[in-house]
Structure formats: structure tokens, C-alpha cells
mmCIF file of C-alpha atoms in Angstrom:
data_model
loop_
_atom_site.group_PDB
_atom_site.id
_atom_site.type_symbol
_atom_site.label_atom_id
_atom_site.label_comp_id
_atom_site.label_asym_id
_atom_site.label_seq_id
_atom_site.Cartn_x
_atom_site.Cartn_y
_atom_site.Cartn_z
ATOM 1 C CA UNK A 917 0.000 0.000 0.000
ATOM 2 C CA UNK A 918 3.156 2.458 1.319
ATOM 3 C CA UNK A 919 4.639 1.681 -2.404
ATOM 4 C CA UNK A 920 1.481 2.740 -4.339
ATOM 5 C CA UNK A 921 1.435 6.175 -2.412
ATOM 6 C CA UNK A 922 4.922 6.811 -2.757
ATOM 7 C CA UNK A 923 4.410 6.339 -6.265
ATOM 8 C CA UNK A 924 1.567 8.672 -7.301
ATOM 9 C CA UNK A 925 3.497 10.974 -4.603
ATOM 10 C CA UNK A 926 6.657 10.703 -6.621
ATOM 11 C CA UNK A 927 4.462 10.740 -10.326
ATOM 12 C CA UNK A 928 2.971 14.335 -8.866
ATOM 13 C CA UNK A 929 5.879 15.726 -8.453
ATOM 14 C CA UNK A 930 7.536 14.715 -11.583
ATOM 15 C CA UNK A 931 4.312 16.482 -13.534
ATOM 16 C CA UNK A 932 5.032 19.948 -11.156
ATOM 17 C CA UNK A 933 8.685 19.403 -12.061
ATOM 18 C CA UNK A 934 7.922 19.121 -15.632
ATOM 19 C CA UNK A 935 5.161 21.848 -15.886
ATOM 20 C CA UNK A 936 7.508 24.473 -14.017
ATOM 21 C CA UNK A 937 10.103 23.746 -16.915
ATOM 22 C CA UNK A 938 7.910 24.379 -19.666
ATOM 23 C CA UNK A 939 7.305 27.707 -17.492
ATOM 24 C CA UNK A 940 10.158 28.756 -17.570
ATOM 25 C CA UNK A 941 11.286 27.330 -20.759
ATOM 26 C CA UNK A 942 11.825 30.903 -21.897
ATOM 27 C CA UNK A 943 14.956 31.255 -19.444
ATOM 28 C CA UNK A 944 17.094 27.845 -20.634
ATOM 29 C CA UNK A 945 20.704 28.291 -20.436
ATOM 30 C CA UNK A 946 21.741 26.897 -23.665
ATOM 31 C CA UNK A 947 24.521 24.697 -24.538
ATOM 32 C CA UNK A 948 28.226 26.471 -24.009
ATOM 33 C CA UNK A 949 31.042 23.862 -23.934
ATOM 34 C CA UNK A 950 33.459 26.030 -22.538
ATOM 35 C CA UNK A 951 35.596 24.370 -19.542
ATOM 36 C CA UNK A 952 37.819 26.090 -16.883
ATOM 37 C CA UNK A 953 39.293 22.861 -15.298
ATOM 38 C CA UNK A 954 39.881 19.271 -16.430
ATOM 39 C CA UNK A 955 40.343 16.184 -14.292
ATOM 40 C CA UNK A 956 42.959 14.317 -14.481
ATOM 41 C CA UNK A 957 44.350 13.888 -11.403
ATOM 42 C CA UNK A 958 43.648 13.141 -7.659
ATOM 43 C CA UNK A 959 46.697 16.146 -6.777
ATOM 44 C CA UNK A 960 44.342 18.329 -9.310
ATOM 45 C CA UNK A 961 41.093 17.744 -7.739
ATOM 46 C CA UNK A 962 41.912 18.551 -4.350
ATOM 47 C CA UNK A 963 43.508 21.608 -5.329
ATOM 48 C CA UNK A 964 40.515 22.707 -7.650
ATOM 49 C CA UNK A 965 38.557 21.921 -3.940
ATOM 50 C CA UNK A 966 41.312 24.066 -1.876
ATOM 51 C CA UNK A 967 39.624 26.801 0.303
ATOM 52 C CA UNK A 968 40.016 30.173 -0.333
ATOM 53 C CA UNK A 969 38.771 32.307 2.265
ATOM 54 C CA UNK A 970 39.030 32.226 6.271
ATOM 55 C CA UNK A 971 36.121 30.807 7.960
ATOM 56 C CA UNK A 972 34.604 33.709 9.421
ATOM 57 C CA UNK A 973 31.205 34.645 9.497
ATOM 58 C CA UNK A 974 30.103 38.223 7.786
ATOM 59 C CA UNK A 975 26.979 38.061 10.547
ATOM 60 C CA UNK A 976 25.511 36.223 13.152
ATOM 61 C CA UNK A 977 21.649 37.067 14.104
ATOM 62 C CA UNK A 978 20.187 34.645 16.476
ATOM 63 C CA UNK A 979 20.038 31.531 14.100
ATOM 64 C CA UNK A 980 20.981 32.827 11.114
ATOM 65 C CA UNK A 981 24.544 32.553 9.908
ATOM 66 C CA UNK A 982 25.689 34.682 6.668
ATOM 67 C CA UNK A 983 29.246 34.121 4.690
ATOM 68 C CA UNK A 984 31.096 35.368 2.169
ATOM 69 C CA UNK A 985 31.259 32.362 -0.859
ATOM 70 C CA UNK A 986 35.011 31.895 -1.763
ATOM 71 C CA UNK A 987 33.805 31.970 -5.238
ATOM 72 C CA UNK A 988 32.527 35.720 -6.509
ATOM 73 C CA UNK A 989 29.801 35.054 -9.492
ATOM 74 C CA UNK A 990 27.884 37.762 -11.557
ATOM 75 C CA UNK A 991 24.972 37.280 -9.350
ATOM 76 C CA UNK A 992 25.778 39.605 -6.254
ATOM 77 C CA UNK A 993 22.612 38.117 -4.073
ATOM 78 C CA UNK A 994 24.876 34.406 -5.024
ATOM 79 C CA UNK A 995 28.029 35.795 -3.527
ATOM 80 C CA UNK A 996 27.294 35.210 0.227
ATOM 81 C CA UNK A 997 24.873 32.211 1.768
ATOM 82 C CA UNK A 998 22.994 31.876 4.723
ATOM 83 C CA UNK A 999 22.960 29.200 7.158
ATOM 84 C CA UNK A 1000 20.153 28.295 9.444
ATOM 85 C CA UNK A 1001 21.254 26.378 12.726
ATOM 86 C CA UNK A 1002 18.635 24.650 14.949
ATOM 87 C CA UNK A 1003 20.750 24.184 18.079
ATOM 88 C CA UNK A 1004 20.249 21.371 20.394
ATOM 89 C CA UNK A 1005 22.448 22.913 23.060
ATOM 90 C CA UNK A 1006 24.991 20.049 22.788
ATOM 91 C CA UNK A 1007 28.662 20.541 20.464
ATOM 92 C CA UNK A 1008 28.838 16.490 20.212
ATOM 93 C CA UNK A 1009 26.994 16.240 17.216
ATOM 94 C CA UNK A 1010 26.096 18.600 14.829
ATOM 95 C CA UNK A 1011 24.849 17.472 10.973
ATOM 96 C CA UNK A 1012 25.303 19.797 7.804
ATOM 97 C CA UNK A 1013 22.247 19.270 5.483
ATOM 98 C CA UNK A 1014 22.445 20.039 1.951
ATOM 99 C CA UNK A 1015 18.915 20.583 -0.143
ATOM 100 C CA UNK A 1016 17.940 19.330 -3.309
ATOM 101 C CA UNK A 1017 17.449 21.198 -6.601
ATOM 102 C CA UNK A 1018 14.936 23.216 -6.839
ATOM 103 C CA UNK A 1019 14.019 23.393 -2.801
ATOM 104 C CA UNK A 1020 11.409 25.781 -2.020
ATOM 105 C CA UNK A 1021 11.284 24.833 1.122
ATOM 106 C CA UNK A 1022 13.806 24.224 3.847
ATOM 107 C CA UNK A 1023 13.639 20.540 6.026
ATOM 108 C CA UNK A 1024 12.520 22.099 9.081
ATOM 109 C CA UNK A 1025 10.828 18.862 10.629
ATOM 110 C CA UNK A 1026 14.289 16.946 10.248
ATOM 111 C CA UNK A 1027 16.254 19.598 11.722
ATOM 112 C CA UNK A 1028 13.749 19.525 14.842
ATOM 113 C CA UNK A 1029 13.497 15.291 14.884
ATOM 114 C CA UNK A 1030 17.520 15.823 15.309
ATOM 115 C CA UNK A 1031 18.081 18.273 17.696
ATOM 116 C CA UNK A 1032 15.019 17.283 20.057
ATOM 117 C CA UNK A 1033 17.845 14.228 20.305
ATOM 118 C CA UNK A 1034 20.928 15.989 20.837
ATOM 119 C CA UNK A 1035 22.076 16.761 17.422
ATOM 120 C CA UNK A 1036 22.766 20.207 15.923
ATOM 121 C CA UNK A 1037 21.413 20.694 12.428
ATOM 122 C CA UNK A 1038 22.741 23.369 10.068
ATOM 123 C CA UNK A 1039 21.134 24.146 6.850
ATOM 124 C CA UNK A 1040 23.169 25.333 4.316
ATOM 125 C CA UNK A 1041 22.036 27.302 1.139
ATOM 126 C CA UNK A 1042 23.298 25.976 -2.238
ATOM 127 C CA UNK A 1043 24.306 28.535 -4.984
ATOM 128 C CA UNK A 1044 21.069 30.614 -6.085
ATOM 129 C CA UNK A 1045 18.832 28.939 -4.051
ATOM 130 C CA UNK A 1046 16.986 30.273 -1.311
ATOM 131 C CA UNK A 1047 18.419 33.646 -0.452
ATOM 132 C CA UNK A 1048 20.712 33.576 -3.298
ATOM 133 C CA UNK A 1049 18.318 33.331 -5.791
ATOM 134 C CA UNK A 1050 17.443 36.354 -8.270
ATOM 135 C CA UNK A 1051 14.528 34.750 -10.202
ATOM 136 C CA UNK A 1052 11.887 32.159 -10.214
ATOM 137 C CA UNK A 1053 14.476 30.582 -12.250
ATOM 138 C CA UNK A 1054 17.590 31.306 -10.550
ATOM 139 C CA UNK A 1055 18.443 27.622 -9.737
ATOM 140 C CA UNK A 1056 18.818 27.096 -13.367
ATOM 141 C CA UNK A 1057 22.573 28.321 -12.927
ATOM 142 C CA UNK A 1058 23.159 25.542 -10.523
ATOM 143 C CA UNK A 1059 22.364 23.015 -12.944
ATOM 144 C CA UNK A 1060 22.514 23.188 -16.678
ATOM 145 C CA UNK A 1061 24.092 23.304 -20.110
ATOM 146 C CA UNK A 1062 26.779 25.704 -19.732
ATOM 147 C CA UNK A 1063 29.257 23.039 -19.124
ATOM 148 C CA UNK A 1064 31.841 25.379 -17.222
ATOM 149 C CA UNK A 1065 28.767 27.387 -15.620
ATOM 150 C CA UNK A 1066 27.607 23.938 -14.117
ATOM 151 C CA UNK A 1067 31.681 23.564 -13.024
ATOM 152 C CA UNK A 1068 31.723 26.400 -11.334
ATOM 153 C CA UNK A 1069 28.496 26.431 -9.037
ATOM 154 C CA UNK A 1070 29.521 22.507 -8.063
ATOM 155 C CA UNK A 1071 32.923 24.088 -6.817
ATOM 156 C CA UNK A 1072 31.067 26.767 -5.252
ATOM 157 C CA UNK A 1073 28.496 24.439 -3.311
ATOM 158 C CA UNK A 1074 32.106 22.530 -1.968
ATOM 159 C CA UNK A 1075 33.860 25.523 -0.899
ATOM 160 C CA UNK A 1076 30.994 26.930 1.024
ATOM 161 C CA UNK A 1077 30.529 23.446 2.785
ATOM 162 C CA UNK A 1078 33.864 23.320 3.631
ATOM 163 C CA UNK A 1079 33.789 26.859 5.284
ATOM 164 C CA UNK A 1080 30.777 25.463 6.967
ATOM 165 C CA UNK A 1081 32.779 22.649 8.253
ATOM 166 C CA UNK A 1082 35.650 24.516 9.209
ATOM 167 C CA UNK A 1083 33.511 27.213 11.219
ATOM 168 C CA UNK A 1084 31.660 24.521 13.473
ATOM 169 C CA UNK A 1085 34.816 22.410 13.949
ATOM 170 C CA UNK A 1086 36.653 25.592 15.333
ATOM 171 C CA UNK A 1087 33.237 26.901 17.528
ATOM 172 C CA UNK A 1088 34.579 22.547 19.427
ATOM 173 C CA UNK A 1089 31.941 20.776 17.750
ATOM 174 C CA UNK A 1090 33.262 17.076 18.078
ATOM 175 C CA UNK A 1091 31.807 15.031 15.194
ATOM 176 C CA UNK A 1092 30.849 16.413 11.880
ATOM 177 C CA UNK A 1093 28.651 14.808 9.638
ATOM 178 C CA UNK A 1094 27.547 16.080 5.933
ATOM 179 C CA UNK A 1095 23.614 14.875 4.669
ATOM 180 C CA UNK A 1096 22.809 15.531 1.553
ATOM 181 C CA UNK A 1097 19.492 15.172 -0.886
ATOM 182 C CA UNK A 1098 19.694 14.392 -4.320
ATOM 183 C CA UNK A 1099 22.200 16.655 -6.370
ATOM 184 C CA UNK A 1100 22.845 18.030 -2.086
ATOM 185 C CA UNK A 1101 24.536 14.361 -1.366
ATOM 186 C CA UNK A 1102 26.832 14.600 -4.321
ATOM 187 C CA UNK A 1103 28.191 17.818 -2.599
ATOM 188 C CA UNK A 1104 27.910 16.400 0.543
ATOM 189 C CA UNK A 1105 30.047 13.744 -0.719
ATOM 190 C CA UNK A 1106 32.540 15.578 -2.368
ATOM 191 C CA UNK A 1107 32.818 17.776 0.125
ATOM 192 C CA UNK A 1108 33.181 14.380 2.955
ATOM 193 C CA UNK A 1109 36.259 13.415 0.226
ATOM 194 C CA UNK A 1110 38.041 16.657 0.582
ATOM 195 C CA UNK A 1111 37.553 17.703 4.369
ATOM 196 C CA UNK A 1112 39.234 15.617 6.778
ATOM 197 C CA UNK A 1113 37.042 17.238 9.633
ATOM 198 C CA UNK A 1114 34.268 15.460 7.944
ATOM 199 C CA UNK A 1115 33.515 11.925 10.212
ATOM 200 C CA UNK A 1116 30.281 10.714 8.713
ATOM 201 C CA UNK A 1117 28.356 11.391 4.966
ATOM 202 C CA UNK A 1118 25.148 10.467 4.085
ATOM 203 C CA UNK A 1119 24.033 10.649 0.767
ATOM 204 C CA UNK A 1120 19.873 10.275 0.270
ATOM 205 C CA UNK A 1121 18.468 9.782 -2.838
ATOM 206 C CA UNK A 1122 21.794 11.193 -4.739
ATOM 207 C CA UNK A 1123 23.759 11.038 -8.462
ATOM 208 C CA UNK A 1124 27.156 9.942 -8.095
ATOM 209 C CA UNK A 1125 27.423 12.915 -10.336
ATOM 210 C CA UNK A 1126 25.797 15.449 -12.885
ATOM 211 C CA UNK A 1127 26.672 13.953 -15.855
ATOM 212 C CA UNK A 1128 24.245 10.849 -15.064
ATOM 213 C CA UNK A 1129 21.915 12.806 -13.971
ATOM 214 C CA UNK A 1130 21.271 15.158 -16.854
ATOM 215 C CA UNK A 1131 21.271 12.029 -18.953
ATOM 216 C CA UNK A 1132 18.794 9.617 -17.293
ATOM 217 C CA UNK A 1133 16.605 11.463 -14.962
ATOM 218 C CA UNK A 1134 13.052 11.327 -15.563
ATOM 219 C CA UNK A 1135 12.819 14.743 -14.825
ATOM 220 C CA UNK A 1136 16.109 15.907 -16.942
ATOM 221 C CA UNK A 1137 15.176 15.513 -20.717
ATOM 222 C CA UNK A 1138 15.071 18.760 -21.414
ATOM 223 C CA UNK A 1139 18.585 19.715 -20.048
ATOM 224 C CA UNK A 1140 19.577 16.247 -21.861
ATOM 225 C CA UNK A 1141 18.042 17.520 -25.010
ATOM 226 C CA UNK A 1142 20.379 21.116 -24.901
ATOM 227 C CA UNK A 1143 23.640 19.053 -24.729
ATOM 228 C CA UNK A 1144 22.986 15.754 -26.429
ATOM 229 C CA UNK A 1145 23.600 17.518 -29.970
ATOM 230 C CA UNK A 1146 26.958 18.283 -29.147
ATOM 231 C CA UNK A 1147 28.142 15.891 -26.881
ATOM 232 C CA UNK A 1148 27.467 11.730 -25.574
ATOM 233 C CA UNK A 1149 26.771 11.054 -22.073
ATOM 234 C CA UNK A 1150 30.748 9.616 -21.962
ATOM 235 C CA UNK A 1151 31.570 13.030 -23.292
ATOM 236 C CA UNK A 1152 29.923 15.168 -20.429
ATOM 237 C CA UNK A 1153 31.063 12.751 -17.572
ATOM 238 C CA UNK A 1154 34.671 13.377 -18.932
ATOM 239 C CA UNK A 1155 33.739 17.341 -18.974
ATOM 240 C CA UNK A 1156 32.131 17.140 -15.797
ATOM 241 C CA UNK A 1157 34.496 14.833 -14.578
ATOM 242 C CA UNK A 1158 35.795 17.410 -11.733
ATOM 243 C CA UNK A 1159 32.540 17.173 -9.876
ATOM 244 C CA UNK A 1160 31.485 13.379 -10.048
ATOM 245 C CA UNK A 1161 31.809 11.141 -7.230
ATOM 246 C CA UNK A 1162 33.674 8.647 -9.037
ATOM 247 C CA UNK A 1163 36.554 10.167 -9.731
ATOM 248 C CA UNK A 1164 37.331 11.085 -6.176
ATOM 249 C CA UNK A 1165 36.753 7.427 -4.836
ATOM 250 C CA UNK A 1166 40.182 7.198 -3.613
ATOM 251 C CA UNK A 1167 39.300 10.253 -0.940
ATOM 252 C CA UNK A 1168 36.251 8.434 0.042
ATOM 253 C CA UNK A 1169 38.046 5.625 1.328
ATOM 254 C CA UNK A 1170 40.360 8.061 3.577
ATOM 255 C CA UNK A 1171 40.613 6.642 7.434
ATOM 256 C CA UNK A 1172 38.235 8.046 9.561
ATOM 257 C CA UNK A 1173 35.303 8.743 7.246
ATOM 258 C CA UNK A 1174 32.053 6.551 7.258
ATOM 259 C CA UNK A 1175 29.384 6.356 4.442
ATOM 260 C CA UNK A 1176 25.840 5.750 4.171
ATOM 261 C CA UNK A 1177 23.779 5.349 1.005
ATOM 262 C CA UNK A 1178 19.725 5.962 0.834
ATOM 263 C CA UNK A 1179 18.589 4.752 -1.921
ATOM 264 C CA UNK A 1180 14.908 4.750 -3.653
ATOM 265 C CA UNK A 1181 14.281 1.319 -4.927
ATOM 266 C CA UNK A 1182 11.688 2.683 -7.348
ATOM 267 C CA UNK A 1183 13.606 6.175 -7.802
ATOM 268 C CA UNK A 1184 13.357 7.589 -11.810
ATOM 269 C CA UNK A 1185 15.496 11.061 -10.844
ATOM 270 C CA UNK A 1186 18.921 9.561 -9.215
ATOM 271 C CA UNK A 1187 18.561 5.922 -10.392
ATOM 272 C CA UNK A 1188 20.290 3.778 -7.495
ATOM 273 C CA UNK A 1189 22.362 1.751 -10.154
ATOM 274 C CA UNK A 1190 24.249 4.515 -10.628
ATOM 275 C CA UNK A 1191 25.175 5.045 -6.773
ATOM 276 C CA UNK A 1192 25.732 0.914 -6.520
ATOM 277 C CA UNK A 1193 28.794 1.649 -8.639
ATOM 278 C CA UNK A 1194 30.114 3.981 -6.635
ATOM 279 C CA UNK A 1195 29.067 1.754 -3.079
ATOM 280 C CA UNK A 1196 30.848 -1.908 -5.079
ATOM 281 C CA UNK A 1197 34.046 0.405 -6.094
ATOM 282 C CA UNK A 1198 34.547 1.265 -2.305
ATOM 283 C CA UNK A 1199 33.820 -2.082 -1.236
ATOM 284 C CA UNK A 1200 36.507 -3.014 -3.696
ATOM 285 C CA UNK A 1201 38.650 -0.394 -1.748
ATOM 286 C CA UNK A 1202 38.060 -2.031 1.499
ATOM 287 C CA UNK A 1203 35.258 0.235 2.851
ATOM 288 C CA UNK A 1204 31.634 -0.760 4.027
ATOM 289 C CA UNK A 1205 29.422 1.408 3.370
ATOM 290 C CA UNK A 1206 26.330 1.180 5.523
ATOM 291 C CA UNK A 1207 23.415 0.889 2.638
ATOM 292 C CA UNK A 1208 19.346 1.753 3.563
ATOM 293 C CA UNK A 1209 17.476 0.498 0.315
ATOM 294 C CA UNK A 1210 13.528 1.819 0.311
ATOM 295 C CA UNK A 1211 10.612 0.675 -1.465
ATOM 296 C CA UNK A 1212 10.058 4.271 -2.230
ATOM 297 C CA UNK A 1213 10.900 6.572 -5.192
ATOM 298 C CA UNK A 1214 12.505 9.918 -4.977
ATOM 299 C CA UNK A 1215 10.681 12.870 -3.498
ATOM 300 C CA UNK A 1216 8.653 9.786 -1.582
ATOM 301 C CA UNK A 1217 11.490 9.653 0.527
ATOM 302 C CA UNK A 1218 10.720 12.924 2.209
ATOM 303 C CA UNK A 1219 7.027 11.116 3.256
ATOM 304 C CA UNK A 1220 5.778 8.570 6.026
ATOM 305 C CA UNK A 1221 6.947 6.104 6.603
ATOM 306 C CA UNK A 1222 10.225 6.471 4.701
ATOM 307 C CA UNK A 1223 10.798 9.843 6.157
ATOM 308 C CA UNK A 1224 10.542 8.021 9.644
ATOM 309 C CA UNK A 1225 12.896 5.080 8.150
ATOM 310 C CA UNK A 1226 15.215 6.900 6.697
ATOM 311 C CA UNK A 1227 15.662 9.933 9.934
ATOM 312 C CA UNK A 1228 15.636 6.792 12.418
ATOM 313 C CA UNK A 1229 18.842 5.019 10.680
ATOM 314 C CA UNK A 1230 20.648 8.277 10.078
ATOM 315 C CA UNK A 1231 19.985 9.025 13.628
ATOM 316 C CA UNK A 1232 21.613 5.370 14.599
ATOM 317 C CA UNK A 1233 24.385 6.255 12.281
ATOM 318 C CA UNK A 1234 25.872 9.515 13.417
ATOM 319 C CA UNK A 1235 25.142 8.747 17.130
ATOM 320 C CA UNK A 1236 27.027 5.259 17.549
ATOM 321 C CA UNK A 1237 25.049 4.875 20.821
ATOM 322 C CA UNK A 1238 21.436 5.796 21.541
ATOM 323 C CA UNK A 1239 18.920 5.563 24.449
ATOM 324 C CA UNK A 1240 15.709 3.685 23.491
ATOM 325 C CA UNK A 1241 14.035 7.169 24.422
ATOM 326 C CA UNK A 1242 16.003 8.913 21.857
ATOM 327 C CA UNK A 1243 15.765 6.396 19.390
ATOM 328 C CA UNK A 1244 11.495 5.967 19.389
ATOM 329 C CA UNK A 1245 10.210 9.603 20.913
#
């Protein structure tokens, strides 16, 4: 019965998704194949990941954290982000969530589920999201056919997550972990490969990289459709090779750092084949990654009971121990 739900849930928003890009059709980014880095090495991609800028807020008003991005765009609303923190009055645990495409809405009910348990949740604000957006159609920049344009926010999203990482580990939290939905966990994941202060990633419902995503998600055909003239799906993983998962496996499998993989059994947007490559080649490496598979889709995984599910094992996995109280209330 759960399944059937999650699927017309999932089927609904696919539609909205859909409908909102004919909208907006008017405002595509069209194919540009310029490119201001290549991968081709590990040395290359950590450096291409370096931070730039101290880790000091600009301002600090009751919840609210703003920053300066290391990275300065056209878009001067782009060029700082905001951070929403719901305290839980302990510096044991804190989790950094980052939001899917397209979020209108922030994840307040998982913030609250963590923190009534003694874990610190801070939101951060992906590039012209949120805050940062100009336009109904600001998130476009984030994600699109501008190969170097899509480059460039990726890095972005990293550096600001790693000056969100830095800033909590030097206000004494103790463990950091890094959550991320959809395209949020493949920044959450790069930015868990690159930042040693990073103990724990979690990756819900996420691409192992753009490149995969443009290409097979349900809800990607027209971004597919500007680049598939001029280039193959091998072609744009190469291009966009700096910001996929799989080519900074080896960082993943650094000492210290655990995994965990949510995965939609029935998800059409960030098909789970494409994150089981990335979980066999770090079992290959030695690593265990803990793996939740639900018989849910993709937005589904936001709804009861897989929201439940899905909260409850992340919960078990950044706290290694928990009180029956804090594991069921």
C-alpha cells in the first residue's frame, strides 16, 4: 500500500517538475562547452577543492549565519549564503544538510526530529537557491548546459561546505557529519572526500554525479536535449568529470570517514544503479558502506513512513550509541 502512495506521490511531483520547466522554458541556459578545469588527477582535484577564504562569518543574528562564498559570481545576491542552525544545546553532534534542486522549502521537521535528540542541524544554502536566488528561475545556474557554468556552481556548493565545516569544527563541535538530498549528497560527498574534519556522509536519494543525472533522470530531458547535440553522455562525464563522485573514490576511502547510502528502490530522478557503482568500487577499496534500500521513489522519501525510516537510521548512524528514548520519541 506504502509503495502505491509513494508512487503517485513521486508521479505528482515529476508532472510539477515538468510543468515548471515548460514555465520557464523561456529562461534555458543553452549549450556552451566552454571548460575552466579538467580532471585528471587526484593532486588536481583537491587543489581545484582548496579553500580560499578564512572561515569567518560576515553576521551572526540569532540563528541565522551569513558568509562570504570563496567563489565571486555575476549574481551579487549568489556571492554570500545563509545558514540556518537549529541548536540542540549540545557541540557532540552537529549534521550539515544540503537541499535538493529546486528546494522551495527548507527541512525544518528533520532539523527539529535531530536536535530534540541531541544533534545540531545546520542548513546550508546551495548557490542561487533560497536567499541567493534572483529569479523564479535562478536555480537554473546551478544546474545546466553551460558546461563550465555547471563547473563552477559545483565548486562553489564545496567551498561553502567546507567553510561550513571549518567554522563549526573551530566553535569545538566534536563530530561532523555532511547529509545531503539528491544533487545536495553529491556535494555532501565531495565535500566528505576533501575535508578531513568530515567523520560521517550520508548521501539520500543522490547522483554519483551530474553527468548521469542530466542524462537519465526522468525529470532531466530537457537539459539532456540542450547538450545531447553536441556531446554523448561519456563526453559530459569526462567534462564534468571534476565534480562526479567517481573520480574522487580514492578520498572516500580516507581513514576516519564513514558512508551511508539511501537509496529509492523505485527512484526515476537519481537511479540507485548509478550510486551501486560507486558503493561496489569502495567495497573493492576495502570500505563498508552502511546501505538503507527503500521501497520508495525519490521525493517519496521525504514522506511517512520512509521519512521516519530513513531519519531513524541516520539518527543510529551519526550517534554510535542511543537511548531507546532517543531512538522511538
Amino acid at each position: 500500500m506504502f509503495r502505491r502512495i509513494a508512487y503517485s506521490y513521486d508521479r505528482k511531483h515529476i508532472v510539477r517538475s515538468l510543468q515548471r520547466q515548460a514555465r520557464i522554458a523561456h529562461a534555458n541556459i543553452e549549450f556552451d562547452n566552454y571548460r575552466p578545469f579538467q580532471f585528471s588527477s587526484i593532486t588536481q582535484g583537491e587543489k581545484f577543492f582548496a579553500p580560499i577564504l578564512p572561515a569567518e562569518p560576515l553576521s551572526i543574528d540569532g540563528n541565522r549565519l551569513v558568509f562570504q562564498s570563496d567563489i565571486t559570481t555575476e549574481s551579487t545576491l549568489n556571492n554570500t549564503f545563509e545558514c540556518v542552525i537549529t541548536d540542540s544545546g549540545s557541540k557532540d553532534h552537529v549534521i550539515i544538510v544540503f537541499h535538493h534542486w529546486y528546494a522551495r522549502n527548507r527541512y525544518q521537521n528533520f532539523s527539529k526530529y535531530f536536535a530534540r535528540r541531541g544533534v545540531t542541524v545546520v542548513e546550508a544554502t546551495l548557490p542561487y537557491h533560497f536567499s541567493r536566488s534572483s529569479s523564479d528561475y535562478s536555480e537554473e545556474n546551478f544546474l545546466n548546459a553551460n558546461i563550465g557554468r555547471t563547473v563552477q556552481s559545483m565548486r562553489q556548493a564545496v567551498l561553502d561546505g567546507r567553510k561550513i565545516v571549518r567554522w563549526l569544527g573551530n566553535q569545538g563541535y566534536r563530530q561532523i557529519t555532511v547529509v545531503g538530498m539528491c544533487i545536495g549528497g553529491t556535494v555532501a560527498g565531495l565535500i566528505a572526500a576533501h575535508e578531513k574534519q568530515v567523520k560521517k556522509a550520508v548521501l539520500m536519494v543522490s547522483p554519483a554525479g551530474p553527468a548521469d543525472l542530466a542524462w537519465s533522470a526522468e525529470t532531466m530531458r530537457s537539459l539532456r536535449g540542450r547538450i545531447e547535440p553536441f556531446m554523448s553522455l561519456e563526453d559530459l562525464r569526462k567534462a564534468w568529470g571534476i565534480i562526479d563522485l567517481n573520480k574522487h573514490l580514492w578520498n572516500l576511502t580516507r581513514p576516519g570517514l564513514e558512508t551511508m547510502f539511501i537509496l529509492g528502490e523505485d527512484d526515476t530522478i537519481a537511479r540507485p544503479e548509478e550510486l551501486d557503482r560507486v558503493i561496489e568500487h569502495l567495497r573493492t577499496c576495502g570500505c563498508e558502506p552502511n546501505v538503507v534500500r527503500l521501497n520508495c521513489g525519490h521525493s517519496s522519501v521525504g514522506v511517512f513512513p520512509y521519512n521516519i525510516k530513513a531519519a531513524r537510521r541516520v539518527l543510529k548512524f551519526t550517534k554510535s550509541s542511543l537511548s531507546l528514548r532517543e531512538f522511538v520519541k
